Coordinates of C-alpha atoms and ligand atoms in Angstrom, one line a residue:
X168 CA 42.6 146.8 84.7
X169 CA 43.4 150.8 85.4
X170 CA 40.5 153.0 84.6
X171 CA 42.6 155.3 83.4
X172 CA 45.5 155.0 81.2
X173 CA 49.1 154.8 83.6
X174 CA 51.8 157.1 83.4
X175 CA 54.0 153.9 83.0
X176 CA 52.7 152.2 80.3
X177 CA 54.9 149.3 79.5
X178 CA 57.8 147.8 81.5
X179 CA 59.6 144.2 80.3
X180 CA 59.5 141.5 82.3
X181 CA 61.8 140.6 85.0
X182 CA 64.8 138.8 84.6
X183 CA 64.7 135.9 87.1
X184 CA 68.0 134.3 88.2
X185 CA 65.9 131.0 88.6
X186 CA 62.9 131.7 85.9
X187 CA 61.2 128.1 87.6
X188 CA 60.1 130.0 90.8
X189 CA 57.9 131.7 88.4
X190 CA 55.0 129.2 88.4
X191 CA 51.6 129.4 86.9
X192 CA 49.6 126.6 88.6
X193 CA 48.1 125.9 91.8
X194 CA 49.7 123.6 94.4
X195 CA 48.0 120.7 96.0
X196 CA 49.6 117.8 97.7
X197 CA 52.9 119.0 96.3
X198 CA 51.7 118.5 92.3
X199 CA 51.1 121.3 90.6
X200 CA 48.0 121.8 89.3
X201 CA 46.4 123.2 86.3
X202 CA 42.5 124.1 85.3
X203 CA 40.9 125.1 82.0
X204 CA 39.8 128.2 83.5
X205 CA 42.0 130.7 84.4
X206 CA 42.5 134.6 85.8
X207 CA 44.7 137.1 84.6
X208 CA 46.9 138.8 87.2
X209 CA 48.6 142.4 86.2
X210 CA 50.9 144.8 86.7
X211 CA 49.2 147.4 89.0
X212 CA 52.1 149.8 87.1
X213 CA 50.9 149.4 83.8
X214 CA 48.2 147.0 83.4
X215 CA 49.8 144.7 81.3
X216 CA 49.2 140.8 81.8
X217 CA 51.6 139.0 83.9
X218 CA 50.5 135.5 83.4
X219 CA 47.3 133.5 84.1
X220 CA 46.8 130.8 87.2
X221 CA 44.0 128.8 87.3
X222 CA 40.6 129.8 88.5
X223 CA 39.5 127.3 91.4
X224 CA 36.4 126.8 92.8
X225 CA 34.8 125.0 96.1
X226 CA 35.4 121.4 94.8
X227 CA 38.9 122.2 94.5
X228 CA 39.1 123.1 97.8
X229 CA 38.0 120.2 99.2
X230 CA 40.5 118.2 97.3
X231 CA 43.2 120.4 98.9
X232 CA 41.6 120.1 102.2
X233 CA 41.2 116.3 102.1
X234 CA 45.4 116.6 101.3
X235 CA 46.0 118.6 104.0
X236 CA 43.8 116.2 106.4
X237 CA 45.4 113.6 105.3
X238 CA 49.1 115.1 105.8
X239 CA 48.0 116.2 109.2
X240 CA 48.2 112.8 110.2
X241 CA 51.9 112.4 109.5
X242 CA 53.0 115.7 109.8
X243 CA 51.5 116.2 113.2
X244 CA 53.4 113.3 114.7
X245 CA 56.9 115.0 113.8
X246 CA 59.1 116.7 116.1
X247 CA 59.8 119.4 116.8
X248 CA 62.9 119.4 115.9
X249 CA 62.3 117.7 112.7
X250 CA 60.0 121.0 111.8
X251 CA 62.5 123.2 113.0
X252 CA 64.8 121.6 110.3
X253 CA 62.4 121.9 107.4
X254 CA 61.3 125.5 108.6
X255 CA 65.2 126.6 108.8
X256 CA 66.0 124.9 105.1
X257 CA 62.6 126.6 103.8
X258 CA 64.2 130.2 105.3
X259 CA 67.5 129.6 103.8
X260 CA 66.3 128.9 100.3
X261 CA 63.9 132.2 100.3
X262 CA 66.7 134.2 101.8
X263 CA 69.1 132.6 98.8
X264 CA 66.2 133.4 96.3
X265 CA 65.5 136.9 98.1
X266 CA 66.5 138.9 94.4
X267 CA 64.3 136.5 92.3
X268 CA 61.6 136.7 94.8
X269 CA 61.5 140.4 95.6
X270 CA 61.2 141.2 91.4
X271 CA 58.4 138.5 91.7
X272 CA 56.7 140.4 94.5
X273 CA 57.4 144.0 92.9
X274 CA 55.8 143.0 89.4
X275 CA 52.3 142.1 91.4
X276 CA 52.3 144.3 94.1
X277 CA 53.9 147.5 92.6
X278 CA 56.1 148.2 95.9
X279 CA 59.3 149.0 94.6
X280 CA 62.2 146.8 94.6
X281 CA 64.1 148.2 97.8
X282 CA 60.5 147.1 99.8
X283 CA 60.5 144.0 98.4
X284 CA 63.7 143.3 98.8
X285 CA 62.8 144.0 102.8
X286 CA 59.4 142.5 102.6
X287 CA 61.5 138.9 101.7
X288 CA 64.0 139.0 104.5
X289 CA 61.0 140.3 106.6
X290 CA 58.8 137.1 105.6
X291 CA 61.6 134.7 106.0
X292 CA 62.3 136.2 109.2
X293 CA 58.9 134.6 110.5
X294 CA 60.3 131.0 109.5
X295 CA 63.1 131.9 111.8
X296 CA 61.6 132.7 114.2
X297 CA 59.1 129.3 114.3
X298 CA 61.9 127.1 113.5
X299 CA 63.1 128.1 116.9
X300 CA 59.5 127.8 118.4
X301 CA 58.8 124.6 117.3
X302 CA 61.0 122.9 119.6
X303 CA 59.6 125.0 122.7
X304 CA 56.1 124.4 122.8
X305 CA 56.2 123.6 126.3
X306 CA 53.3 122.0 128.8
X307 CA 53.6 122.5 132.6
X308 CA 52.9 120.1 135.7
X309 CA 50.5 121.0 138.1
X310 CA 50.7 120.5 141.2
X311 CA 47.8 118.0 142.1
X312 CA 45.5 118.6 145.3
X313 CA 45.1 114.2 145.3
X314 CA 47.7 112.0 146.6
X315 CA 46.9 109.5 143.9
X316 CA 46.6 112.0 140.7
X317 CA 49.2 114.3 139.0
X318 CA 47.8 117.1 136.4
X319 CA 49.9 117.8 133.3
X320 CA 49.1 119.5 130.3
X321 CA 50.3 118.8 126.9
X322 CA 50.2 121.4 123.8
X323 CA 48.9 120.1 120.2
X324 CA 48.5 120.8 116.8
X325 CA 44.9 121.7 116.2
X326 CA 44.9 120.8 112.8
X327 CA 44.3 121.8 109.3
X328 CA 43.7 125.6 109.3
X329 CA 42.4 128.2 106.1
X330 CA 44.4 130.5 105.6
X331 CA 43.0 133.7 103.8
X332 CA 45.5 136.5 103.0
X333 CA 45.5 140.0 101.4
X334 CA 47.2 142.0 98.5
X335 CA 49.4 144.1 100.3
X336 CA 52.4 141.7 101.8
X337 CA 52.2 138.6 99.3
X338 CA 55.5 136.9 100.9
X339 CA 55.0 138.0 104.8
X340 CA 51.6 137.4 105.8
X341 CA 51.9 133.4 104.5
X342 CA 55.3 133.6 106.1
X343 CA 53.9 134.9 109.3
X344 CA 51.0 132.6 109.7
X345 CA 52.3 129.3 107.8
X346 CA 55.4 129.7 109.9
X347 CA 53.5 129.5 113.0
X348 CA 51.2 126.9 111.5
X349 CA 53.8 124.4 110.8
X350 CA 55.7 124.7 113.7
X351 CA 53.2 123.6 115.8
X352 CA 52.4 120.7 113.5
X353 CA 49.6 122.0 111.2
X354 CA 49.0 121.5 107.8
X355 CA 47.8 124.9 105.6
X356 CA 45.5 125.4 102.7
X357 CA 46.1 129.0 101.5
X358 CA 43.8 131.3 98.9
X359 CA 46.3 134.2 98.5
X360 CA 44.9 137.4 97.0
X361 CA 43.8 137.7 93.9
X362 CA 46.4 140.2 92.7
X363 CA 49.5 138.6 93.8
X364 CA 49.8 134.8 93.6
X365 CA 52.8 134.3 92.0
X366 CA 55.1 135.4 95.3
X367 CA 52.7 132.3 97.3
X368 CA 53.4 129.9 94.9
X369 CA 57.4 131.0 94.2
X370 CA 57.1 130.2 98.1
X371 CA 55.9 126.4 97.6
X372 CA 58.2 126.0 94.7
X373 CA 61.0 126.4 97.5
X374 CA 58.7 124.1 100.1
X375 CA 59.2 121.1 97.5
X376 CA 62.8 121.6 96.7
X377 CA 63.4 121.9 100.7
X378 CA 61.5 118.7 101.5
X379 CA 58.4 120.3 103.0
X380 CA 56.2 116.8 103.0
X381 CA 53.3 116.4 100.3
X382 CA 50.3 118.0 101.3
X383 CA 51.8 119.9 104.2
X384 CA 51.1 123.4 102.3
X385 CA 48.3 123.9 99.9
X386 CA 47.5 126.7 97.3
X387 CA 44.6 127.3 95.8
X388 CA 43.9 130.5 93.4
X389 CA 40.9 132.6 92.4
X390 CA 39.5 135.8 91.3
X391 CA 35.6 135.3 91.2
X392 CA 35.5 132.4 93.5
X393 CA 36.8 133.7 96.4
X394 CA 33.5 133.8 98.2
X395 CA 32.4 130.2 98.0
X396 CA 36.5 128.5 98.7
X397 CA 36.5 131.0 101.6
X398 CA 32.8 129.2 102.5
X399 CA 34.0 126.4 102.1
X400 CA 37.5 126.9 104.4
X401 CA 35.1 128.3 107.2
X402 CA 32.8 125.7 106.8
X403 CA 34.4 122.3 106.1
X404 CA 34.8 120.2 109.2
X405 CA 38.4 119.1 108.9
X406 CA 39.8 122.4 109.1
X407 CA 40.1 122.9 112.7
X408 CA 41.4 126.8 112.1
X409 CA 40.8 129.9 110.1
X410 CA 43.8 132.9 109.8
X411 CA 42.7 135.9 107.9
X412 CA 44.7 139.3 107.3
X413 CA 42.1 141.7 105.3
X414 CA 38.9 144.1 106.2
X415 CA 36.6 144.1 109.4
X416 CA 33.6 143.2 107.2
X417 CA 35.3 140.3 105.7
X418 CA 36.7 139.2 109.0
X419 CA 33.5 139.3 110.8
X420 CA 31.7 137.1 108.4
X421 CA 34.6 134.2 107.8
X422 CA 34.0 134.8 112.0
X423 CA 30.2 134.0 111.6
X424 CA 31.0 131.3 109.2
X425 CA 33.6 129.1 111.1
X426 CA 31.3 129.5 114.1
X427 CA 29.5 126.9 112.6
X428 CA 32.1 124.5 113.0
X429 CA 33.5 126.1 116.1
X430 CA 36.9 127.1 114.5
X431 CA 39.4 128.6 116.2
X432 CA 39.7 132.0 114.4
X433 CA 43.0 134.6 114.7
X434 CA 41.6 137.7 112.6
X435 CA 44.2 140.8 111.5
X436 CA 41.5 143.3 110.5
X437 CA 41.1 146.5 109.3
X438 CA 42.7 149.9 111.1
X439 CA 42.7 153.5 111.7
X440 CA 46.1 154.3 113.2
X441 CA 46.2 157.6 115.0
X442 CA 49.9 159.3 115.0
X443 CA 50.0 161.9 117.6
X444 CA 52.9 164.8 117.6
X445 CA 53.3 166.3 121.4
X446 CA 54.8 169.7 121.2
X447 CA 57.5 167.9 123.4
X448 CA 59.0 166.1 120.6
X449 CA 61.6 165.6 118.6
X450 CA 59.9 167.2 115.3
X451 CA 62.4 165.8 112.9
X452 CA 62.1 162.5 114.7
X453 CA 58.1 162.8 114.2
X454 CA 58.4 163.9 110.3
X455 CA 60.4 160.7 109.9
X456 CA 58.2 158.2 112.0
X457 CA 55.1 159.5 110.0
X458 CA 56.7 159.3 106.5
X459 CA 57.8 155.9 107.3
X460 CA 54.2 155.2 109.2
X461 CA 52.0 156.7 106.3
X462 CA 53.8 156.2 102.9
X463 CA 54.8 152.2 103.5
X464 CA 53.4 150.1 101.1
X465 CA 52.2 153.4 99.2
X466 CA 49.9 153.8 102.4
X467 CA 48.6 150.3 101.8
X468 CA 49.5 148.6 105.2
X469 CA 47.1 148.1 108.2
X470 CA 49.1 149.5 110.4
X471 CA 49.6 153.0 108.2
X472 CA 48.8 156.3 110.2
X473 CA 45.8 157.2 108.8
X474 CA 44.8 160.2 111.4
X475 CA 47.6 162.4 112.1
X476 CA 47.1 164.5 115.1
X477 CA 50.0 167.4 116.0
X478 CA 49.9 169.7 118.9
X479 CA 49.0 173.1 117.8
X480 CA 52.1 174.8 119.4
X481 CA 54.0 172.8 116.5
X482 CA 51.7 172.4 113.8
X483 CA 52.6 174.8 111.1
X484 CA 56.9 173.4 112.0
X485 CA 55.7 169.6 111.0
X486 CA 53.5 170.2 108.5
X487 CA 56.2 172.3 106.6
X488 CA 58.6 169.7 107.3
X489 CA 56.6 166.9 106.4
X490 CA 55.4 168.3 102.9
X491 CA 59.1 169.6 102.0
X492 CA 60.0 165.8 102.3
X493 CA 56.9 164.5 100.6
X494 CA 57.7 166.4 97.9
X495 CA 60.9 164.5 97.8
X496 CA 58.9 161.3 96.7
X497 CA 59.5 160.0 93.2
X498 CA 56.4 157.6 92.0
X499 CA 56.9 155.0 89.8
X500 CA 57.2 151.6 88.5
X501 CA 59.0 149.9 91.2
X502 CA 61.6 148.3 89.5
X503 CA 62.6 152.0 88.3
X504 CA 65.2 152.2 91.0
X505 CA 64.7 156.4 92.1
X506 CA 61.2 155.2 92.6
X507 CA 60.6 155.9 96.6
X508 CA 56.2 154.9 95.8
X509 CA 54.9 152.6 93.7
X510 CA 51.0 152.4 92.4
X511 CA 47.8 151.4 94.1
X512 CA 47.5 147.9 94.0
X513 CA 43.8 149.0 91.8
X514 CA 41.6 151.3 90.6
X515 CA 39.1 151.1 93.1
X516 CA 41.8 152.1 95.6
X517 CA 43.0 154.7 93.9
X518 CA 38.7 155.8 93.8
X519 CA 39.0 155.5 97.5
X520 CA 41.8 158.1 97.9
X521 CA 40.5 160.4 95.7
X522 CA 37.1 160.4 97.4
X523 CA 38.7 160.7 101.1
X524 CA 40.8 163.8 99.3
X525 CA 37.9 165.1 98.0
X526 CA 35.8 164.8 101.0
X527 CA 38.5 166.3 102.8
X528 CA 39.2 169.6 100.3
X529 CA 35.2 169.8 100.5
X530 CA 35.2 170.4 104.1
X531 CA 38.0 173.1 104.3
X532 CA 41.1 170.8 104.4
X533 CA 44.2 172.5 102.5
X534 CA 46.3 170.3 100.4
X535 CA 50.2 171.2 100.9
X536 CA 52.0 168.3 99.1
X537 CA 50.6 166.2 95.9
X538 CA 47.1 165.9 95.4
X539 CA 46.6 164.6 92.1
X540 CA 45.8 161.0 90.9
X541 CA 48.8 160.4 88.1
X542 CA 47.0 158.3 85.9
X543 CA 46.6 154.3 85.7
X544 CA 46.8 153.3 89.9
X545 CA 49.2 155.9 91.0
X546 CA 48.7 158.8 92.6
X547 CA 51.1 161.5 94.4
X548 CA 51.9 160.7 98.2
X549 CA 49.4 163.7 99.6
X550 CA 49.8 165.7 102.8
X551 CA 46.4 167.9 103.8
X552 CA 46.3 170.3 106.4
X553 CA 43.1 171.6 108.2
X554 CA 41.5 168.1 108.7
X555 CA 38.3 167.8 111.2
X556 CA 36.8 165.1 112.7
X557 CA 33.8 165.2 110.4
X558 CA 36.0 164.5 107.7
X559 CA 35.8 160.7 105.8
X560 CA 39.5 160.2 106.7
X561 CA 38.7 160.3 110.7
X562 CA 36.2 157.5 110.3
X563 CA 37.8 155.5 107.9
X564 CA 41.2 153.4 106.9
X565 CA 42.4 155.3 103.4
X566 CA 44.3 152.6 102.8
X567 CA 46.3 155.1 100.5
X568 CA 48.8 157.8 100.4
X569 CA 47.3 160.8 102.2
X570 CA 49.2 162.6 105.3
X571 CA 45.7 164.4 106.9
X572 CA 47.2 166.4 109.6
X573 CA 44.4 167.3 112.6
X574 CA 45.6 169.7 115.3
X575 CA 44.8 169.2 119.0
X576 CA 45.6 171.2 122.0
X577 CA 45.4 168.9 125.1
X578 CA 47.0 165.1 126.1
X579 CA 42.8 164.1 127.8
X580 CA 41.2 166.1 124.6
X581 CA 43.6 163.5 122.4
X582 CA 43.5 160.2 124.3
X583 CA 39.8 160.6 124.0
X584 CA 39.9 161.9 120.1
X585 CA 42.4 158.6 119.0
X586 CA 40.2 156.1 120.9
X587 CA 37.2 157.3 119.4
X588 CA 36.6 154.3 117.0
X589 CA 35.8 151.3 116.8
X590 CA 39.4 150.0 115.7
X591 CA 42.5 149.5 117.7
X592 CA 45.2 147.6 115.6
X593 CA 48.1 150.3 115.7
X594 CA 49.0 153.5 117.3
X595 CA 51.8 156.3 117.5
X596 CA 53.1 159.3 119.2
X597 CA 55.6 161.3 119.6
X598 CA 57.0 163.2 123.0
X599 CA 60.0 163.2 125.0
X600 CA 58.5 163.1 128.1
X601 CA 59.2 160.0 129.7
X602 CA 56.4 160.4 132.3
X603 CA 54.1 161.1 128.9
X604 CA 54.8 158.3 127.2
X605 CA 54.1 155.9 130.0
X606 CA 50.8 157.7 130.6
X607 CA 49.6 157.6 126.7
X608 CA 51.0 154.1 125.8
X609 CA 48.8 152.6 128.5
X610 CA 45.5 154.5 127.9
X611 CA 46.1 154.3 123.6
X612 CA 43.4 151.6 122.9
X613 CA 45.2 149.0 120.7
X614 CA 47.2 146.3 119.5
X615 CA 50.7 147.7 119.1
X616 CA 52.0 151.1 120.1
X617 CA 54.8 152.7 118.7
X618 CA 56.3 155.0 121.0
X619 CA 59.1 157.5 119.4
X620 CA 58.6 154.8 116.6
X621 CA 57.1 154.7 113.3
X622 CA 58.1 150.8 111.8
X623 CA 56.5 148.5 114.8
X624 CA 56.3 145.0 112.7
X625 CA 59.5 142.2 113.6
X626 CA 58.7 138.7 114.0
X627 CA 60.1 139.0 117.7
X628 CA 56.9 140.8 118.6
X629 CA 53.0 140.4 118.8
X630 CA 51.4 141.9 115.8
X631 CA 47.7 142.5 116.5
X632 CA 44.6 144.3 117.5
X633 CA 41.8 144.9 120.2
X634 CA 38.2 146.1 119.2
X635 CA 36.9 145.8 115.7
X636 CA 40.5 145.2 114.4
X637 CA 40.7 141.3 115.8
X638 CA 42.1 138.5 117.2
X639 CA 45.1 136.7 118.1
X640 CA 48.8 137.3 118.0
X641 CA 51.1 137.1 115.5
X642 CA 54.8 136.5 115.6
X643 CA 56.6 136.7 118.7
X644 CA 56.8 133.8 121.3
X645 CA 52.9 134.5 121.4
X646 CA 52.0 133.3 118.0
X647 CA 52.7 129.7 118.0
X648 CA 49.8 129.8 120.7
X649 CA 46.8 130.0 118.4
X650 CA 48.0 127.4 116.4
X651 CA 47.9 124.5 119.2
X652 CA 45.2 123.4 121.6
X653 CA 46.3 122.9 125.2
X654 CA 45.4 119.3 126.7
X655 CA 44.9 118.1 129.9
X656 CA 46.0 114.8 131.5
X657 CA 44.8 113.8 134.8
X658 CA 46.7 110.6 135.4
X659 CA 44.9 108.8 138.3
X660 CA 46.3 105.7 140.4
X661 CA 49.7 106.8 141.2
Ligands
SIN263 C1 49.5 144.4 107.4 O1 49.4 145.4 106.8 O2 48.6 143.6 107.5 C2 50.8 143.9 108.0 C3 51.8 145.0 108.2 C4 53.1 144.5 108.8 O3 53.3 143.3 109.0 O4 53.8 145.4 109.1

């Protein structure tokens, strides 16, 4: 629940073209399954109750696991062209149900419709993509230094994997690991966030209708057991492999936790994107790249800019520019369809922006656009001028709509200034000097770089960090790889 009472206090619910992919229970072995005890899950808008799903704890887990072991044996010994089929039929229903879905994923989430919508094709987009994997996991011969041996190597499935996912992209991060996942011939148990179950389990309402085998994909839900299920994914010897999307600290203890089992481990963590402006860009190129960088998701996406760094010569230009459009935004409930932002996803994140604001004002910044929390879990996309390095927002992911523009005066002085943290998941700049941009993509220390780019994500690419911000690959022809172990056959007397 808000803190404080929302500007938007009541909104009715969704008409759904197909009111069964609304479902209420969690799934396990393809039954759906209901408990006494149960969470609420609202409308970051308004607050008001969306429905209740049942409130699992460790035990159930296990049960989900065992179904998951047990499908691995079947499921695993599929081809790959039999997955490719199943994956292809699952993308065609989501991409049939996109509308239904999208209201689904706007009610929990709060993005507005017109991301949603996006955020569906997006997601499906990663089944795609692994349909058309699954027939190419591919071994090599090597050649063999003895006349009587010859050295192949094989991929494989390593198994039943936990998969662990955040608030902030309810359809795309199951889409972009379970994609992966069942492609190579793993089974999944999933704990989606809290705040946004219903889009995960619209999914496996389309799973069963499409033929995805019993057991194959696995929900469970919870609110105050997350903790001990998350334990007991880390822990439990038949899951071979953990996938998390959430925070550093989280990530680094499931880490310590599935070390005990020796799990494999692909961890999307936390960021702190810096967006640099060169005073050889294209400034209205820039203003667009940030607003599209910063204010996605309401500022709630790990790759968001959350340091924005312009070259004095052209400060005072994109800061005017970028504050004239922010205060273009309309906030609201995202089925309102002017809406450009929707609400925080809750009140503790809408705490978090107003402390980094307030840190920041404290310290000399200048605010130039928004500023003010709105009530309930909204509050205005924010641009701040005058930011410093001793400033909370230059040590920390926001995670929420605030544009805090630094200046800088050198390409060295700024290389050094965006590497200096411990995170590298995502990074921009700006310049239209081709040298330049050669030169600063390769010294930027992360994941992804968007060059004269401020969207970076598509399935046809590797999403992920270096540093504190993880491990692994996802998407691309890459992320099929850390869902198979690679096997070696020496076969002797030839
Ligand atoms: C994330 O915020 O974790 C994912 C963002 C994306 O896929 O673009």
């Amino acid at each position: 629940m808000s803190a404080t009472k929302s500007f938007v206090t009541a909104v009715a619910a969704p008409q759904l073209s197909d009111p069964s992919l609304f479902r209420q229970e969690a799934f396990i072995n393809n039954e759906w399954v209901n408990k006494p005890q149960t969470f609420a899950v609202e409308d970051p808008a308004t607050g008001q109750e969306i429905g209740r799903v049942p409130e699992m704890d460790g035990e159930d887990a296990r049960v989900a696991i065992k179904a998951a072991a047990d499908a691995f044996k079947t499921w695993s010994k599929t081809t790959g062209k039999q997955r490719h089929d199943l994956l292809k039929k699952w993308y065609d229903a989501i991409m049939a149900n996109q509308e239904d879905l999208a209201k689904i994923l706007t009610w929990e989430n709060g993005k507005t419709l017109t991301e949603a919508r996006g955020e569906i094709a997006y997601g499906a987009s990663f089944y795609e993509w692994f349909a058309e994997e699954a027939v190419r996991t591919y071994g090599t011969t090597i050649p063999s230094p003895m006349p009587g041996q010859r050295y192949v190597t094989i991929k494989q499935p390593v198994g039943p994997v936990g998969i662990i996912l955040p608030f902030n992209f309810p359809n795309a991060m199951l889409t972009r690991k379970v994609g992966a996942a069942l492609a190579a011939g793993c089974t999944v148990v999933i704990k989606p966030g809290a705040e946004v179950p219903y889009s995960a389990l619209a999914l496996c309402e389309l799973a069963k209708r499409v033929g995805i085998p019993a057991g194959v994909v696995n929900i469970i839900t919870t609110l105050d057991n997350a903790a001990e299920i998350g334990t007991e994914l880390c822990t439990n010897p038949s899951i071979k492999k953990i996938s998390f999307t959430g925070s550093t600290a989280v990530g680094k203890l499931l880490v310590k936790q599935s070390s005990s089992t020796m799990k494999k481990v692909s961890m999307e963590l936390g960021g702190n994107a810096p967006f640099i402006v060169f005073d050889d860009a294209d400034i209205d190129a820039a203003v667009e790249g940030a607003l599209a960088s910063k204010f996605r998701g309401t500022g709630q996406t790990c790759v968001c800019a959350n340091r924005i760094y312009v070259q004095r010569g052209v400060y005072d230009e994109f800061a005017a520019k970028l504050a004239a459009k922010v205060n273009e935004f309309k906030v609201g409930h995202g089925f309102e369809p002017d809406t450009t932002h929707g609400p925080l996803i809750n009140h503790r994140a809408v705490e978090k922006v107003q402390r980094h604001l307030d840190d920041a004002v404290s310290k000399g910044g200048k605010i130039i656009a928004g500023g003010k929390a709105l009530g309930g879990n909204f509050f205005e996309p924010t641009v701040v001028t005058g930011m410093t390095n001793d400033m909370q927002i230059a040590k920390e992911e926001t995670f929420g709509p605030i544009a805090g523009l630094f200046t800088f005066d050198t390409e060295e002085e700024i290389i050094e200034r965006a590497n200096n943290t411990p995170f590298g998941l995502a990074a921009y700049f700006y310049s239209r000097d081709v040298g330049r941009v050669w030169r600063v993509s390769e010294q930027l220390e992360s994941g992804m770089v968007g060059a004269n780019s401020g969207i970076i994500s598509s399935c046809y690419a590797p999403f992920g960090g270096v540093k504190e911000s993880g491990l692994g690959r996802e998407g691309s022809h890459l992320g099929i790889e850390d869902y198979v172990n690679v096997k070696y056959i020496n076969m002797g007397g030839i």
